[in-house]
Tab-separated table of C-alpha atoms in Angstrom:
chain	number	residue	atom	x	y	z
A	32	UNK	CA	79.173	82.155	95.391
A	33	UNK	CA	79.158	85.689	94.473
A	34	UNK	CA	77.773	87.933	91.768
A	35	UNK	CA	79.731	89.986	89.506
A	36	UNK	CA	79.884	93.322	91.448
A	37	UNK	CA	78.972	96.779	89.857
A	38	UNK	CA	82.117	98.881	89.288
A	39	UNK	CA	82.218	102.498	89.386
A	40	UNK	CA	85.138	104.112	88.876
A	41	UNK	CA	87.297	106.969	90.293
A	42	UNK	CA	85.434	107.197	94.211
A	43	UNK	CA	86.916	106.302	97.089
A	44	UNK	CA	84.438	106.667	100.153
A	45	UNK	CA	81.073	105.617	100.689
A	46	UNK	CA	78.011	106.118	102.728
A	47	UNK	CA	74.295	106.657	102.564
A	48	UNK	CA	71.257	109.099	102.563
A	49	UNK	CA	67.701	107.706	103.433
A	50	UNK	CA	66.586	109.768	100.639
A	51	UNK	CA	67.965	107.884	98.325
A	52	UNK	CA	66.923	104.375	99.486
A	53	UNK	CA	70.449	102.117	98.359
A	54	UNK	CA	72.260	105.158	96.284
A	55	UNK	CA	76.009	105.375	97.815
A	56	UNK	CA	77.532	108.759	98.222
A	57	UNK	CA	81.868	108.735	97.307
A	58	UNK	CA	84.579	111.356	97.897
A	59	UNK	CA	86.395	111.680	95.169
A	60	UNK	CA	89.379	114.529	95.661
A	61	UNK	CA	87.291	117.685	96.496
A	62	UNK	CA	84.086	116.478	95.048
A	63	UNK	CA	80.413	114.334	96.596
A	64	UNK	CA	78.928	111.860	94.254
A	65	UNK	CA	76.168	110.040	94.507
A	66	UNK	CA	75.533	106.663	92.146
A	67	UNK	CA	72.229	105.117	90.764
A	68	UNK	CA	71.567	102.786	88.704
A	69	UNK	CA	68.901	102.981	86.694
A	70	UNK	CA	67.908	100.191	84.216
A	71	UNK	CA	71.567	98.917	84.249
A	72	UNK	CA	72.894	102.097	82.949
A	73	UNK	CA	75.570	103.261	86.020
A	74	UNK	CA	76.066	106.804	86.029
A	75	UNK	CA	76.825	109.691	89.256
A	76	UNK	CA	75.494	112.876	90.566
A	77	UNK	CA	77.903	114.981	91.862
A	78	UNK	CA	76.019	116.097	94.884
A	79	UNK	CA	79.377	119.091	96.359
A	80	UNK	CA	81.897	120.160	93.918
A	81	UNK	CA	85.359	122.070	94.406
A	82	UNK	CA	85.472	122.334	98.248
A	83	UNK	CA	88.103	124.277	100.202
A	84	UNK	CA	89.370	120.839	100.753
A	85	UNK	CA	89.766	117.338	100.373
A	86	UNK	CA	87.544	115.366	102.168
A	87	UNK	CA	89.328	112.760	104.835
A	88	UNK	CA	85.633	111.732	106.253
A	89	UNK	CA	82.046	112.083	105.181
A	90	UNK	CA	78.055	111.738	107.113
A	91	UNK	CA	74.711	111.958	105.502
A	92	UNK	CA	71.666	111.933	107.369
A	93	UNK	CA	68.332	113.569	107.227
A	94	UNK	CA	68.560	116.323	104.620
A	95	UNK	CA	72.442	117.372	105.557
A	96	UNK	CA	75.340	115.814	103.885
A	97	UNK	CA	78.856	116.940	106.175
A	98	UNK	CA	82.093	116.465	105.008
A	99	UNK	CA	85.818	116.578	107.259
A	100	UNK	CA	89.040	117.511	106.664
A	101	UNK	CA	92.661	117.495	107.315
A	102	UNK	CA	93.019	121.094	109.093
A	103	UNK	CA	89.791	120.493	111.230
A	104	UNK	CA	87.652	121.325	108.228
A	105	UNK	CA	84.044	120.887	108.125
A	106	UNK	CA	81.802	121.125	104.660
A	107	UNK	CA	77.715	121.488	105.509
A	108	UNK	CA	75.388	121.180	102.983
A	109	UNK	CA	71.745	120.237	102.519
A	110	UNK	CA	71.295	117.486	100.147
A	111	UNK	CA	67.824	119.458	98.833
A	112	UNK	CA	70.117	122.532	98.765
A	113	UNK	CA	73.729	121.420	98.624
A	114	UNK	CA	75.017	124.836	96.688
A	115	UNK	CA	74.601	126.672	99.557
A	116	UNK	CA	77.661	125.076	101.433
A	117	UNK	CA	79.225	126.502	104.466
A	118	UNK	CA	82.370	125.214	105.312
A	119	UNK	CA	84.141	125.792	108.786
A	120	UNK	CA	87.117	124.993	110.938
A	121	UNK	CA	86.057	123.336	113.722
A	122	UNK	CA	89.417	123.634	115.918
A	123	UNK	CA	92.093	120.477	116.212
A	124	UNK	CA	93.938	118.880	113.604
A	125	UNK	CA	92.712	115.904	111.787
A	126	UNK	CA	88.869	114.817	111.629
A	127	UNK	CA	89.743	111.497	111.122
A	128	UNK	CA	86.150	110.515	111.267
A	129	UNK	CA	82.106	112.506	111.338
A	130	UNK	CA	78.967	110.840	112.230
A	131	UNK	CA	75.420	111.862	112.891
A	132	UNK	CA	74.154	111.608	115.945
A	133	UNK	CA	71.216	108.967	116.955
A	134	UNK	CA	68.309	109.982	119.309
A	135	UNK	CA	67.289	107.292	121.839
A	136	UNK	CA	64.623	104.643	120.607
A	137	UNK	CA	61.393	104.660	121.737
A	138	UNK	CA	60.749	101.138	120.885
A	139	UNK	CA	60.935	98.925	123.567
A	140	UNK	CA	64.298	96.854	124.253
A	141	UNK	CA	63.167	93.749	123.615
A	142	UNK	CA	63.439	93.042	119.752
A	143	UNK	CA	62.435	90.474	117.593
A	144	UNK	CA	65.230	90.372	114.341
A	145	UNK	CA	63.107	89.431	111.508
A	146	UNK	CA	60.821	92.535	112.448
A	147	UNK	CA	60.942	95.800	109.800
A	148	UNK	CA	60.163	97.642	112.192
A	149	UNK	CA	64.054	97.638	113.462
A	150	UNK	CA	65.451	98.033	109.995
A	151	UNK	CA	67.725	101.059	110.463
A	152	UNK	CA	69.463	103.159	107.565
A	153	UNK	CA	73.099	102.639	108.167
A	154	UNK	CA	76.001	104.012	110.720
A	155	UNK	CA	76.538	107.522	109.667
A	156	UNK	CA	72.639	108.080	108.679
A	157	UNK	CA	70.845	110.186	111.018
A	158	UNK	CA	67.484	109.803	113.834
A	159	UNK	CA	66.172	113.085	114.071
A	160	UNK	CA	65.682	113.272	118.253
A	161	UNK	CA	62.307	113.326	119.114
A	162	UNK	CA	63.140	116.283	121.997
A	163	UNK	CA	65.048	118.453	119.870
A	164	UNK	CA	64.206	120.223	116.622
A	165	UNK	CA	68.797	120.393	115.767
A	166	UNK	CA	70.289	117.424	114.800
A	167	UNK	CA	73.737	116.036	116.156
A	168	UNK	CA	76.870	115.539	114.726
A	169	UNK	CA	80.143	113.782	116.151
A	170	UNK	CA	83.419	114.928	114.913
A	171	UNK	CA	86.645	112.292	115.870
A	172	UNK	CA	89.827	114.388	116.296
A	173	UNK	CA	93.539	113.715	115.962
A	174	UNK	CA	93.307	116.577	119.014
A	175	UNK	CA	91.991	113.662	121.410
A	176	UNK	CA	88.181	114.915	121.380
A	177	UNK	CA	85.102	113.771	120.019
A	178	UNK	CA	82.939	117.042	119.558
A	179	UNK	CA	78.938	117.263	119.767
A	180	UNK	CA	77.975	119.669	117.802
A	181	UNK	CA	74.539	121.289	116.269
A	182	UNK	CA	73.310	121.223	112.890
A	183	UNK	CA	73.486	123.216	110.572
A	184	UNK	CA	75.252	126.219	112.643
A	185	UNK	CA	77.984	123.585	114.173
A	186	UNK	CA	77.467	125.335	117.878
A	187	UNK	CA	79.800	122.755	120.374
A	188	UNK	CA	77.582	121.270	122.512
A	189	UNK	CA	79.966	118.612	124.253
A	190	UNK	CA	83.464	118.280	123.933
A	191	UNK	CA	84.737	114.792	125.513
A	192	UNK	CA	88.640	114.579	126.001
A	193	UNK	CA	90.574	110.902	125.596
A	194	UNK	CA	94.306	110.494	126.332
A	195	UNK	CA	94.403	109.231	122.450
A	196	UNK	CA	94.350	110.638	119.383
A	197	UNK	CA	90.288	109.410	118.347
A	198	UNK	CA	89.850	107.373	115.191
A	199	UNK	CA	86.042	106.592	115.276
A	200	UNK	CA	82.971	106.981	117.102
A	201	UNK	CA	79.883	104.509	116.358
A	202	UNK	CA	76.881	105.116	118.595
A	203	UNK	CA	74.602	102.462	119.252
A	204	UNK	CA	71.128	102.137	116.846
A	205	UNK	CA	68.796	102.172	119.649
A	206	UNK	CA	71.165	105.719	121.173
A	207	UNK	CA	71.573	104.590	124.093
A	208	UNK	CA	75.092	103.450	123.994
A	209	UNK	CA	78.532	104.728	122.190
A	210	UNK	CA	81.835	103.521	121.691
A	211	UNK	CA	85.153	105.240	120.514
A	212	UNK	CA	88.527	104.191	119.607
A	213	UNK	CA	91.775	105.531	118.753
A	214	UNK	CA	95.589	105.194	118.664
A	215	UNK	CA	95.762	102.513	121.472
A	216	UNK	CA	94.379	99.371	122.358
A	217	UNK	CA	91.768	100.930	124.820
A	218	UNK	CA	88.342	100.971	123.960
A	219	UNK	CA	86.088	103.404	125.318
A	220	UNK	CA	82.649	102.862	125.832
A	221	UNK	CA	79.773	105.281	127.234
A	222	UNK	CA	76.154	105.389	128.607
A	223	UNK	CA	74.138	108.267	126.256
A	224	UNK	CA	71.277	110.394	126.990
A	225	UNK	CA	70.232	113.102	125.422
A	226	UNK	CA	73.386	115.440	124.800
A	227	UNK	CA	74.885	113.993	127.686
A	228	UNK	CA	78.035	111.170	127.800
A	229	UNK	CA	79.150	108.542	131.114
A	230	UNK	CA	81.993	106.734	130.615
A	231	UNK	CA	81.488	103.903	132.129
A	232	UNK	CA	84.199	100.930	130.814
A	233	UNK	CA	87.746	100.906	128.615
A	234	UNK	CA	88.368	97.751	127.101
A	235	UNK	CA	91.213	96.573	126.081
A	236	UNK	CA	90.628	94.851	122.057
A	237	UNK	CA	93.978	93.682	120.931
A	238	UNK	CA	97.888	94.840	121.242
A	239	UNK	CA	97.630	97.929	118.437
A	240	UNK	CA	95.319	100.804	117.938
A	241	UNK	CA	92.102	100.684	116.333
A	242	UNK	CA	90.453	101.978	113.592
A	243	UNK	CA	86.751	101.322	113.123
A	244	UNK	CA	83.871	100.582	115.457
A	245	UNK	CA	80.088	99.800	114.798
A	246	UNK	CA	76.984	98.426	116.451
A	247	UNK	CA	75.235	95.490	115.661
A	248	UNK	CA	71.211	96.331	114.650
A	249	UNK	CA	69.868	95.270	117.733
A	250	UNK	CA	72.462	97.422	120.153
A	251	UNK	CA	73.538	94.661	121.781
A	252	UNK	CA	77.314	93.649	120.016
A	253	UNK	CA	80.142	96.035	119.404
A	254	UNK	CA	83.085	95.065	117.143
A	255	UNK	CA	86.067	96.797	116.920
A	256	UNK	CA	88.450	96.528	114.088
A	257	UNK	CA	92.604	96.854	114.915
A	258	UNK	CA	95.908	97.758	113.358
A	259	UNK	CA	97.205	94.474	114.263
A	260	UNK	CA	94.875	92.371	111.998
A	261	UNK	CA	92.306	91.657	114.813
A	262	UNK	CA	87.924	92.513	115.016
A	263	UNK	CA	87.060	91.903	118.448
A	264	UNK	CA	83.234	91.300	119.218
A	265	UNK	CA	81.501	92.179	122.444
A	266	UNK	CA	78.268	91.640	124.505
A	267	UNK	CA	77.684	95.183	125.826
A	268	UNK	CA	75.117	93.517	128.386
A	269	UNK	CA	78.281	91.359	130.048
A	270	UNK	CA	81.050	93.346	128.698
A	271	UNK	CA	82.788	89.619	127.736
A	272	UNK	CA	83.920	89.467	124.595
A	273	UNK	CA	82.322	87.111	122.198
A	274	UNK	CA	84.690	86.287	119.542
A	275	UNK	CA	88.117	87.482	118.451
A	276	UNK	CA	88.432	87.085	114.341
A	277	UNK	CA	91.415	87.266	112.307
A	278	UNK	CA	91.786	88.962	108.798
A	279	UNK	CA	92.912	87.186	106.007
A	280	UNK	CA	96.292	88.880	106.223
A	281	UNK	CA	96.680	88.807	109.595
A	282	UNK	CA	100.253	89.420	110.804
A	283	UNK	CA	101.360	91.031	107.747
A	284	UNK	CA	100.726	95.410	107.596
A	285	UNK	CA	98.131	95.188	104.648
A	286	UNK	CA	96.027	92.864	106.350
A	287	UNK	CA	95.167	95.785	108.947
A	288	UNK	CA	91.584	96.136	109.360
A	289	UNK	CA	90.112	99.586	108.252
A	290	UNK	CA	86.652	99.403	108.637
A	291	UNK	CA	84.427	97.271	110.189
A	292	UNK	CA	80.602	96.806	109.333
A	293	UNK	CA	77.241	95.069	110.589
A	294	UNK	CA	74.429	94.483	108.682
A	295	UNK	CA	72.054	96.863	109.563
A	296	UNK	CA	68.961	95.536	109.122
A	297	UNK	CA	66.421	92.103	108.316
A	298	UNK	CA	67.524	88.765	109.929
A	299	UNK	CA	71.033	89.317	107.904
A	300	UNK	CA	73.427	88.657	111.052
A	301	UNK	CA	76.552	89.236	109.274
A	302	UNK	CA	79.439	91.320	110.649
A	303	UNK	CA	81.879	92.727	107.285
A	304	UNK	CA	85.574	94.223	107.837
A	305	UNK	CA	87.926	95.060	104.967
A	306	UNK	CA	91.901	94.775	105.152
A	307	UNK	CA	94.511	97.441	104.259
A	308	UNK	CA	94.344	96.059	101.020
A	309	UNK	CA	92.899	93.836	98.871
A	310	UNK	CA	90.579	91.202	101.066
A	311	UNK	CA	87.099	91.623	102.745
A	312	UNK	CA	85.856	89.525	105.055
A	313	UNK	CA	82.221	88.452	105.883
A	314	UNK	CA	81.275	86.620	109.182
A	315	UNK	CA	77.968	85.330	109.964
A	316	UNK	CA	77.299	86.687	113.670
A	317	UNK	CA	74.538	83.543	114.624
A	318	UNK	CA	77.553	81.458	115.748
A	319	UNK	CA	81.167	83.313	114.293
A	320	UNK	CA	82.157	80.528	112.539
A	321	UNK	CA	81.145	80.756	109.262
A	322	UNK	CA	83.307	83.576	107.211
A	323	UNK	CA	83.138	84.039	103.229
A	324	UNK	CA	86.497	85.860	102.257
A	325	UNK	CA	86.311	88.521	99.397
A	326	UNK	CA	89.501	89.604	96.818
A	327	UNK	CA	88.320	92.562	95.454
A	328	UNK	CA	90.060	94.127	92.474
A	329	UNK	CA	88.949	97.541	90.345
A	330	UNK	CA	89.567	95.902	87.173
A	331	UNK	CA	87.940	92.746	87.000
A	332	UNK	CA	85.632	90.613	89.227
A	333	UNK	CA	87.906	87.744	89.909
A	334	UNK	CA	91.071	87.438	88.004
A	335	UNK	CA	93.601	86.901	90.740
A	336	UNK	CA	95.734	83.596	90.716
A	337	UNK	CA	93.724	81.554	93.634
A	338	UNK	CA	97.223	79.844	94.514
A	339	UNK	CA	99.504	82.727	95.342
A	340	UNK	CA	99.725	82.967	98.693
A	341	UNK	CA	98.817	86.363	100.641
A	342	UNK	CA	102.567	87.104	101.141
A	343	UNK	CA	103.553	86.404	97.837
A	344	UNK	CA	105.690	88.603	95.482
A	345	UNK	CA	103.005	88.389	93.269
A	346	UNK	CA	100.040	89.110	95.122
A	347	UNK	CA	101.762	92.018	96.752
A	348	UNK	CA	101.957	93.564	93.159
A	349	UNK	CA	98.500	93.056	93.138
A	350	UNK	CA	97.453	94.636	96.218
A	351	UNK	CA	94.331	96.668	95.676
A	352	UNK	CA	94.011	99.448	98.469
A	353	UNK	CA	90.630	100.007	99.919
A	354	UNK	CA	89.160	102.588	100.802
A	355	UNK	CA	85.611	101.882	102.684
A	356	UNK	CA	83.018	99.426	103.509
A	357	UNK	CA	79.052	100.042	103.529
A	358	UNK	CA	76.116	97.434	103.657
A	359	UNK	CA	73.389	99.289	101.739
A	360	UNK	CA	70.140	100.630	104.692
A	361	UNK	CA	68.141	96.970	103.686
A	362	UNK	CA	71.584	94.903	103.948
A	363	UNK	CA	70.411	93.882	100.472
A	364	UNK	CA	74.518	95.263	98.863
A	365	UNK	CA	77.447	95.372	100.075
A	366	UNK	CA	79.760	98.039	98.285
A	367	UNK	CA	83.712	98.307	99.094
A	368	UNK	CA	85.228	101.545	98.314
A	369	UNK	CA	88.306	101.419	95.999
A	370	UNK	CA	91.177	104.136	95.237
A	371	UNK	CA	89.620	104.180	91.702
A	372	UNK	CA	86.074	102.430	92.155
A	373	UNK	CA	83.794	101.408	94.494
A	374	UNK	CA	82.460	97.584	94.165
A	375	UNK	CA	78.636	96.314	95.001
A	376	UNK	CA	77.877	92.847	95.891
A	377	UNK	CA	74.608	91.243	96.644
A	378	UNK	CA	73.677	89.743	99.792
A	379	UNK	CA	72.250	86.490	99.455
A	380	UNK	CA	68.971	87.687	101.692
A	381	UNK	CA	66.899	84.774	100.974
A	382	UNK	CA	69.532	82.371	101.900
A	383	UNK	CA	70.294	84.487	105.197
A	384	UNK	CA	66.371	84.436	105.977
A	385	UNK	CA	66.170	81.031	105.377
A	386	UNK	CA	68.740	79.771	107.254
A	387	UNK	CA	69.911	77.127	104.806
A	388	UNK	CA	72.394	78.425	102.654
A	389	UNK	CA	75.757	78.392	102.791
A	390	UNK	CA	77.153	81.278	100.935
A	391	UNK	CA	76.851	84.459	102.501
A	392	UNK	CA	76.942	86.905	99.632
């Protein structure tokens, strides 16, 4: 059902650059990586070394790789140039979470899925606007802001205030649209144009805060992943919410969910979220009833008992925390981001395309 992933060790946060087509970038401590794999030999670039810092968040788009701290830190670097770092405070406590900003689409609303023409290169990558020669980034703040701020001199554009401390910020591929969530229930969601933010519905997704947001690939679903083991799924066109998913550990802390993923591009239609610890989850989005469950583990593929139970002494000495969750920019991998390693799987794209198979990954 699935392939043997790759294992790298010692990285603990992933995301991706459009220069480098599938490559992952990791935190690791104070450090950037970025892997390849070339001819089956593994091996990692370190891409910023020795910050001021250790890095709690991390975006890559375009040519600039930014990376956010605990004391309102924020690392900028060009990937062509990354030496030539400048690293700021950019007021607040935590940023909990960065993101480049997406310009609105000029293609028109109406999409057809299996076209390349809507394959997009991942949440935190960046669109370049069209109007404007700066790019955007959004900083998430323990302060209860979401900042807008220029690249590379990090000039605050907009500052939007919430009556939360904000976790995450995903805006819509098509830019249009954005959603944030935070240390309640409530999400937040927003008409975008330009440099320029409506609020205009809170939703309520479960009983507990949230932690991670995203947009499915055509800009028309929203999930939001929850302390209290629940990934609600909306239609942004009716605001009604589509499906309500468990984890795996639902009920019990470590089955949390952390981050929460669409495929972003290609007739794929799956919808990943990863627990505290230990399980991944994959959903196929045509009809939400089809999930493939992951165990991932840093040392070996599969080597977990398949009959203890998740709230089993044993299992809990077992638990394997994770640490993030990326499809790769042509939803080809998926890699999960380990204390110690990060983990790529392959998507099954041909059964996906097909519509006949009935693993996922």
């Amino acid at each position: 059902m699935v392939a043997p992933p790759a294992n790298w060790n010692r990285y603990v946060l992933s995301s991706h650059s459009p220069q480098t087509n599938n490559a992952p970038l990791a935190v690791n401590e104070s450090k950037l990586y970025r892997y390849s794999i070339v001819d089956s030999y593994e091996f990692s670039t370190r891409i910023l070394g020795d910050l001021e810092f250790d890095p709690v968040s991390m975006a890559v788009g375009g040519d600039y790789i930014v990376a956010g701290g605990q004391r309102a830190e924020l690392a900028v670097a060009r990937l062509s140039d990354p030496q030539a770092t400048t690293v700021v405070r950019s007021g607040g406590s935590i940023n909990n979470f960065v993101t480049m900003d997406r310009a609105p689409s000029a293609i028109p609303r109406r999409r057809f899925r299996d076209s390349a023409a809507f394959a997009d290169d991942g949440v935190t990558s960046l669109n370049i606007t069209r109007d404007s020669s700066m790019p955007r980034l959004l900083v998430c703040n323990n302060d209860h802001t979401v900042r807008l701020m220029s690249l590379p001199d990090l000039e605050l554009i907009t500052e939007l205030k919430f009556p939360t401390a904000v976790n995450y910020a995903a805006v819509s591929p098509d830019g249009t649209k954005m959603c944030v969530v935070g240390d309640t229930n409530q999400v937040f969601l927003f008409n975008k144009r330009g440099d320029e933010f409506e609020n205009i519905a809170i939703l309520t997704a479960s009983n507990d805060a949230s932690f991670s947001c995203d947009w499915s690939q055509c800009s028309e679903l929203f999930a939001v992943g929850s302390q209290d083991g629940f990934v609600t799924v909306w239609d942004v066109r009716t605001r009604h919410k589509l499906a309500q998913l468990e984890t795996y550990q639902y009920g019990r802390s470590r089955g949390a969910c952390r981050n929460v993923k669409f495929s972003p591009s290609g007739s794929i239609d799956l919808l990943a979220f990863s627990e505290h610890t230990s399980y991944v989850n994959i959903v196929d989005t045509r009809s939400f009833e089809k999930r493939q469950v992951l165990r991932v583990n840093s040392d070996s593929f599969n080597d977990l008992p398949d009959f203890f139970a998740p709230d089993s002494p044993a299992m809990a000495s077992q638990d394997t925390q994770i640490t993030g969750l990326r499809f790769a920019p042509d939803s080809s991998s998926l890699f999960v981001g380990l204390e110690e390693s990060i983990l790529e799987y392959a998507v099954d794209r041909i059964g996906r395309y097909s519509f006949a198979s009935s693993e996922i990954i």
